[in-house]
């Protein structure tokens, strides 16, 4: 494997020494481009108290190409599908190499705080969300409890 | 007391000159066309700061290495890995901004401020690259135009049943949803990404 670009080393160091509140990201021992991520559900959202696991991978062309991020924890959210794929503009058309791992993870946390059923990835969830937001939020809460509660 | 100076070891340092040429009359060393001498002590300070980079003004916003350093693919700073200055006052290593503009995602925009990236034609450091950037910009404009035309025609086929039929996003957004599809990563060799322009990094 090619040596790790300085930028990735710097970003990783900063993620560890100066972590974003509510977010952890640790590189894998044998692949420093692969990160195990946890994101706490934002306070006041149906995901509150949940801890969600994600995987983040920096493609060879990073930062020309956005990181690939996916939820590993099951989540009920109109912009996250069954496979954990995330519909978020900065991961796609609005990616810029001026963004970083930390800004991407912050955007994901913000997406949990404000779901956008009008730009869905999980269509059925989005439909529920538009039809009856309260009920959808209850389901999201239930799922968080079921799947995103750390086992003690 | 009498001192005999036996030897002098001059130390020089340099920096890319991204100052407005309007201020050129203050320039003490007009013969140094691309470079201007900076205070050695100041340079040391700057280098010290550049170590923890991120918030530093004088780093390339793409690779986060110092302006006077190199892009990740180069080893020797200076003319072989030049700096270019945007009209928007964002500067990048030539190789970094070139690789970015050559992606489909860039749409020709500056990574920092998302305005169309254009070189400031008045700056001497940009002079050797003006023509090249002109042709890149033209190629991008054509590509964006073709992409839009293409997306308008063939959305159905491209996304099949798998993708959600959202009414909000544009075709382009959905196309990149495809590209960042984790499932398909392994099969999909994305070097095609860089195959679009017939200009190459030198
Ligand atoms: Zn650079
Ligand atoms: Zn270079
Ligand atoms: Zn700019």
Coordinates of C-alpha atoms and ligand atoms in Angstrom, one line a residue:
Chain A
X1 CA 0.0 0.0 0.0
X2 CA 1.2 3.5 -0.8
X3 CA 2.3 5.6 2.1
X4 CA -0.4 7.6 3.9
X5 CA -0.6 11.2 2.8
X6 CA 0.4 13.8 5.4
X7 CA -3.0 15.3 5.3
X8 CA -4.6 12.0 6.5
X9 CA -2.0 11.6 9.2
X10 CA -2.7 15.2 10.4
X11 CA -6.5 14.7 10.4
X12 CA -6.2 11.4 12.3
X13 CA -4.0 12.9 14.9
X14 CA -6.4 15.8 15.4
X15 CA -9.4 13.5 15.6
X16 CA -7.7 11.7 18.5
X17 CA -6.1 14.6 20.4
X18 CA -9.0 17.1 19.8
X19 CA -12.1 14.9 19.3
X20 CA -15.5 16.3 18.2
X21 CA -18.0 16.1 21.1
X22 CA -20.2 13.2 20.7
X23 CA -18.2 11.6 17.9
X24 CA -15.3 9.1 18.0
X25 CA -13.3 8.0 15.0
X26 CA -10.5 5.6 15.2
X27 CA -8.4 4.2 12.4
X28 CA -8.1 0.5 12.0
X29 CA -4.8 -1.0 13.0
X30 CA -4.1 -2.6 9.6
X31 CA -5.7 -0.1 7.4
X32 CA -5.2 3.5 8.4
X33 CA -7.8 4.6 5.8
X34 CA -10.5 2.7 7.5
X35 CA -12.1 4.3 10.5
X36 CA -14.5 2.9 13.1
X37 CA -16.8 5.7 14.0
X38 CA -19.4 6.3 16.7
X39 CA -21.9 9.1 16.7
X40 CA -24.1 10.0 19.6
X41 CA -27.7 10.8 18.8
X42 CA -28.2 14.5 19.1
X43 CA -30.0 15.7 22.3
X44 CA -33.7 16.5 21.6
X45 CA -33.8 14.2 18.5
X46 CA -35.5 10.8 18.4
X47 CA -32.0 9.4 18.3
X48 CA -31.0 10.9 21.7
X49 CA -29.2 8.4 24.0
X50 CA -28.4 6.2 21.0
X51 CA -24.8 5.4 20.1
X52 CA -24.5 4.7 16.4
X53 CA -21.7 2.8 14.8
X54 CA -20.5 3.8 11.4
X55 CA -17.6 2.9 9.1
X56 CA -15.7 5.5 7.2
X57 CA -13.3 4.8 4.4
X58 CA -10.9 7.2 2.7
X59 CA -10.7 6.3 -1.0
X60 CA -7.3 6.4 -2.7
X61 CA -8.3 9.7 -4.3
X62 CA -9.2 11.3 -1.0
X63 CA -9.4 14.4 -0.7
X64 CA -10.3 14.7 -4.4
X65 CA -13.1 12.2 -3.6
X66 CA -15.3 12.3 -0.5
X67 CA -14.9 9.7 2.2
X68 CA -17.3 6.8 2.0
X69 CA -19.4 6.6 5.1
X70 CA -22.1 4.1 6.1
X71 CA -24.2 3.4 9.2
X72 CA -23.5 -0.1 10.6
X73 CA -26.2 0.4 13.3
X74 CA -29.7 0.0 12.1
X75 CA -31.4 3.4 12.0
X76 CA -34.9 4.7 11.1
X77 CA -34.2 7.8 9.2
X78 CA -35.6 9.1 5.8
X79 CA -32.1 9.9 4.5
X80 CA -30.4 6.6 5.6
X81 CA -31.4 3.4 3.9
X82 CA -31.5 -0.2 5.0
X83 CA -27.8 -0.7 4.0
X84 CA -26.8 2.3 6.1
X85 CA -26.1 4.4 3.1
X86 CA -26.5 8.1 3.7
X87 CA -28.0 10.7 1.4
X88 CA -26.0 13.8 2.2
X89 CA -25.0 16.4 -0.3
X90 CA -21.4 16.9 1.1
X91 CA -20.8 13.2 0.5
X92 CA -21.8 13.5 -3.1
X93 CA -22.3 16.5 -5.4
X94 CA -21.2 19.1 -2.8
X95 CA -18.0 17.4 -1.7
X96 CA -15.0 19.8 -1.6
X97 CA -11.4 18.8 -0.7
X98 CA -11.6 21.7 1.8
X99 CA -13.9 19.5 3.9
X100 CA -12.5 16.9 6.2
X101 CA -13.4 13.8 8.1
X102 CA -14.5 15.8 11.1
X103 CA -16.7 18.2 9.1
X104 CA -18.3 15.2 7.4
X105 CA -19.1 13.5 10.7
X106 CA -20.5 16.8 12.0
X107 CA -22.8 17.0 9.0
X108 CA -23.9 13.4 9.7
X109 CA -24.7 14.3 13.3
X110 CA -26.6 17.3 12.0
X111 CA -28.6 15.1 9.7
X112 CA -29.7 13.1 12.7
X113 CA -30.9 16.2 14.3
X114 CA -32.8 17.4 11.2
X115 CA -34.0 14.6 8.9
X116 CA -35.1 15.7 5.5
X117 CA -37.9 13.6 4.2
X118 CA -38.2 15.6 1.0
X119 CA -34.8 14.4 -0.2
X120 CA -35.1 10.8 0.8
X121 CA -32.9 7.7 0.4
X122 CA -35.1 5.4 2.3
X123 CA -38.4 6.0 0.5
X124 CA -40.7 4.1 2.8
X125 CA -39.4 5.9 5.8
X126 CA -39.7 9.2 4.1
X127 CA -43.3 8.5 3.3
X128 CA -44.1 7.6 6.9
X129 CA -42.3 10.7 8.0
X130 CA -44.3 13.0 5.8
X131 CA -47.6 11.2 6.6
X132 CA -47.3 11.2 10.3
X133 CA -44.1 12.8 11.7
X134 CA -44.9 12.1 15.3
X135 CA -45.5 8.4 14.7
X136 CA -42.3 8.2 12.6
X137 CA -40.3 9.8 15.4
X138 CA -41.7 7.3 17.8
X139 CA -40.5 4.5 15.5
X140 CA -37.1 6.1 15.2
X141 CA -37.0 6.3 19.0
X142 CA -38.0 2.7 19.3
X143 CA -35.3 1.6 16.9
X144 CA -32.7 3.7 18.6
X145 CA -33.5 1.9 21.9
X146 CA -33.5 -1.4 20.2
X147 CA -30.4 -1.2 18.1
X148 CA -28.3 1.8 19.3
X149 CA -28.2 1.2 23.0
X150 CA -24.8 0.2 24.1
X151 CA -24.8 -3.2 25.8
X152 CA -23.6 -3.1 29.3
Chain B
X1 CA 38.4 44.8 20.6
X2 CA 39.0 43.9 17.0
X3 CA 37.1 41.3 15.1
X4 CA 38.3 39.5 12.1
X5 CA 35.4 38.1 10.0
X6 CA 36.8 35.0 8.4
X7 CA 33.8 33.6 6.8
X8 CA 30.2 34.7 6.1
X9 CA 27.5 32.1 5.6
X10 CA 24.6 33.8 4.0
X11 CA 21.2 32.2 4.6
X12 CA 18.4 32.7 2.2
X13 CA 14.8 31.8 2.2
X14 CA 12.1 32.2 -0.3
X15 CA 8.3 32.3 -0.6
X16 CA 5.8 32.4 -3.5
X17 CA 4.9 35.9 -4.2
X18 CA 1.1 36.1 -4.0
X19 CA 1.0 39.8 -3.3
X20 CA -1.0 42.1 -5.4
X21 CA 1.2 43.4 -8.3
X22 CA -0.2 46.9 -7.7
X23 CA 2.1 46.9 -4.7
X24 CA 5.1 45.9 -6.8
X25 CA 6.7 49.3 -6.5
X26 CA 7.7 48.4 -2.9
X27 CA 9.4 45.4 -4.2
X28 CA 13.1 45.6 -3.2
X29 CA 14.2 42.8 -5.5
X30 CA 12.5 43.2 -8.8
X31 CA 14.9 40.6 -10.4
X32 CA 13.4 37.9 -8.2
X33 CA 10.4 37.5 -10.4
X34 CA 8.7 34.6 -8.7
X35 CA 10.1 34.8 -5.3
X36 CA 10.7 37.4 -2.7
X37 CA 13.0 37.2 0.3
X38 CA 11.4 36.9 3.6
X39 CA 12.8 37.6 7.1
X40 CA 14.6 34.5 8.2
X41 CA 13.3 34.6 11.7
X42 CA 9.7 35.0 10.4
X43 CA 10.2 32.1 8.1
X44 CA 11.3 30.0 11.1
X45 CA 8.2 30.9 13.0
X46 CA 6.0 30.2 10.1
X47 CA 7.6 26.8 9.6
X48 CA 7.1 26.0 13.3
X49 CA 3.5 26.9 13.0
X50 CA 2.9 25.0 9.8
X51 CA 3.5 21.7 11.7
X52 CA 0.0 21.7 13.2
X53 CA -1.2 23.2 10.0
X54 CA -5.0 23.1 9.9
X55 CA -5.9 26.6 10.9
X56 CA -2.8 28.1 9.3
X57 CA -3.5 30.5 6.6
X58 CA -0.5 29.6 4.5
X59 CA -1.4 26.0 3.7
X60 CA -2.9 24.7 0.5
X61 CA -6.6 24.1 1.3
X62 CA -6.5 20.8 -0.6
X63 CA -3.5 18.9 0.8
X64 CA -2.9 21.2 3.8
X65 CA 0.8 21.3 3.2
X66 CA 2.5 24.7 3.3
X67 CA 2.4 26.9 0.1
X68 CA 6.2 26.7 0.0
X69 CA 6.2 23.0 0.4
X70 CA 5.0 20.5 -2.1
X71 CA 1.8 18.7 -3.1
X72 CA 1.7 15.0 -1.9
X73 CA 3.1 13.7 -5.2
X74 CA 6.1 15.9 -5.3
X75 CA 9.4 16.0 -3.4
X76 CA 11.2 19.2 -4.4
X77 CA 9.5 22.5 -3.6
X78 CA 9.8 25.4 -6.0
X79 CA 9.3 25.5 -9.8
X80 CA 8.6 21.8 -10.1
X81 CA 5.6 22.1 -7.7
X82 CA 4.4 25.6 -8.2
X83 CA 1.7 27.6 -6.4
X84 CA -1.1 29.2 -8.3
X85 CA -3.3 32.0 -7.0
X86 CA -7.0 32.3 -7.6
X87 CA -8.9 35.5 -8.3
X88 CA -10.9 34.6 -5.2
X89 CA -7.6 34.9 -3.2
X90 CA -7.4 31.2 -2.5
X91 CA -4.1 29.6 -3.5
X92 CA -3.3 26.0 -4.1
X93 CA -0.4 23.9 -5.4
X94 CA -0.8 23.7 -9.1
X95 CA -1.0 19.9 -9.0
X96 CA -3.6 19.9 -6.2
X97 CA -6.0 22.3 -7.8
X98 CA -5.5 20.7 -11.2
X99 CA -6.4 17.3 -9.9
X100 CA -9.5 18.7 -8.2
X101 CA -10.7 20.6 -11.3
X102 CA -10.3 17.3 -13.2
X103 CA -12.9 15.5 -11.1
X104 CA -16.6 15.4 -12.0
X105 CA -17.5 16.7 -8.6
X106 CA -15.6 20.0 -8.9
X107 CA -17.7 21.6 -11.6
X108 CA -14.8 24.0 -11.9
X109 CA -15.4 25.5 -8.4
X110 CA -12.9 26.6 -5.8
X111 CA -12.8 24.1 -3.0
X112 CA -12.8 26.9 -0.4
X113 CA -15.4 29.4 -1.5
X114 CA -17.2 27.4 -4.3
X115 CA -16.9 30.2 -6.8
X116 CA -15.6 29.4 -10.3
X117 CA -11.9 28.9 -9.9
X118 CA -10.0 31.3 -12.0
X119 CA -6.4 32.3 -12.0
X120 CA -5.5 35.9 -11.2
X121 CA -3.9 36.8 -14.5
X122 CA -2.1 39.8 -13.0
X123 CA 0.2 37.7 -10.7
X124 CA 3.6 36.8 -12.2
X125 CA 3.5 33.3 -10.5
X126 CA 0.4 32.4 -12.5
X127 CA 1.7 33.5 -15.9
X128 CA 3.1 30.2 -17.0
X129 CA -0.3 28.4 -16.3
X130 CA -2.8 30.9 -17.7
X131 CA -3.2 29.1 -21.0
X132 CA -3.5 25.7 -19.5
X133 CA -6.2 26.8 -17.0
X134 CA -8.0 28.4 -19.9
X135 CA -8.3 25.1 -21.6
X136 CA -9.3 23.3 -18.4
X137 CA -12.0 25.7 -17.8
X138 CA -13.3 25.3 -21.3
X139 CA -13.3 21.5 -21.0
X140 CA -15.1 21.7 -17.7
X141 CA -17.8 23.9 -19.1
X142 CA -18.4 21.4 -22.0
X143 CA -18.4 18.5 -19.6
X144 CA -20.9 20.1 -17.2
X145 CA -23.1 20.9 -20.2
X146 CA -22.9 17.4 -21.5
X147 CA -23.6 15.9 -18.1
X148 CA -26.7 17.9 -17.8
X149 CA -28.0 17.0 -21.2
X150 CA -27.2 13.4 -20.6
X151 CA -28.9 13.3 -17.2
X152 CA -32.0 14.9 -18.6
X153 CA -32.4 12.0 -21.1
X154 CA -31.5 8.8 -19.4
X155 CA -32.4 9.0 -15.8
X156 CA -34.7 6.0 -15.9
X157 CA -32.3 3.6 -17.3
X158 CA -29.4 4.7 -15.2
X159 CA -31.0 4.3 -11.8
X160 CA -33.3 1.4 -12.4
X161 CA -35.6 0.3 -9.6
X162 CA -33.0 0.3 -6.9
X163 CA -32.8 4.0 -6.5
X164 CA -35.5 6.0 -4.8
X165 CA -37.6 8.0 -7.2
X166 CA -37.2 11.3 -5.4
X167 CA -38.6 14.4 -6.9
X168 CA -36.5 16.8 -5.0
X169 CA -32.9 16.2 -6.2
X170 CA -31.5 16.8 -9.7
X171 CA -30.3 14.0 -11.8
X172 CA -26.8 14.9 -11.0
X173 CA -27.3 14.4 -7.3
X174 CA -28.6 10.9 -7.9
X175 CA -25.8 10.1 -10.2
X176 CA -23.3 10.7 -7.5
X177 CA -25.4 8.8 -5.0
X178 CA -24.5 5.9 -7.4
X179 CA -20.8 6.8 -7.3
X180 CA -20.6 6.8 -3.6
X181 CA -22.5 3.5 -3.3
X182 CA -20.5 1.4 -1.0
X183 CA -21.8 -1.8 -2.3
X184 CA -20.4 -1.2 -5.8
X185 CA -17.0 0.1 -4.8
X186 CA -15.1 -3.0 -5.3
X187 CA -16.2 -3.7 -8.8
X188 CA -16.3 -0.1 -9.9
X189 CA -12.8 1.1 -10.7
X190 CA -13.2 4.8 -10.7
X191 CA -10.1 5.8 -12.6
X192 CA -12.6 6.7 -15.3
X193 CA -13.0 9.7 -13.1
X194 CA -9.8 11.2 -14.4
X195 CA -10.1 10.1 -18.0
X196 CA -12.2 13.0 -19.2
X197 CA -9.8 15.8 -20.0
X198 CA -7.1 15.5 -22.5
X199 CA -4.8 17.7 -20.6
X200 CA -2.4 16.0 -18.2
X201 CA -0.5 17.0 -15.2
X202 CA 3.1 17.6 -16.0
Ligands
LIG1 ZN1 -1.6 21.2 -2.1
LIG2 ZN1 3.3 18.9 -7.0
LIG3 ZN1 -11.9 30.6 -3.6

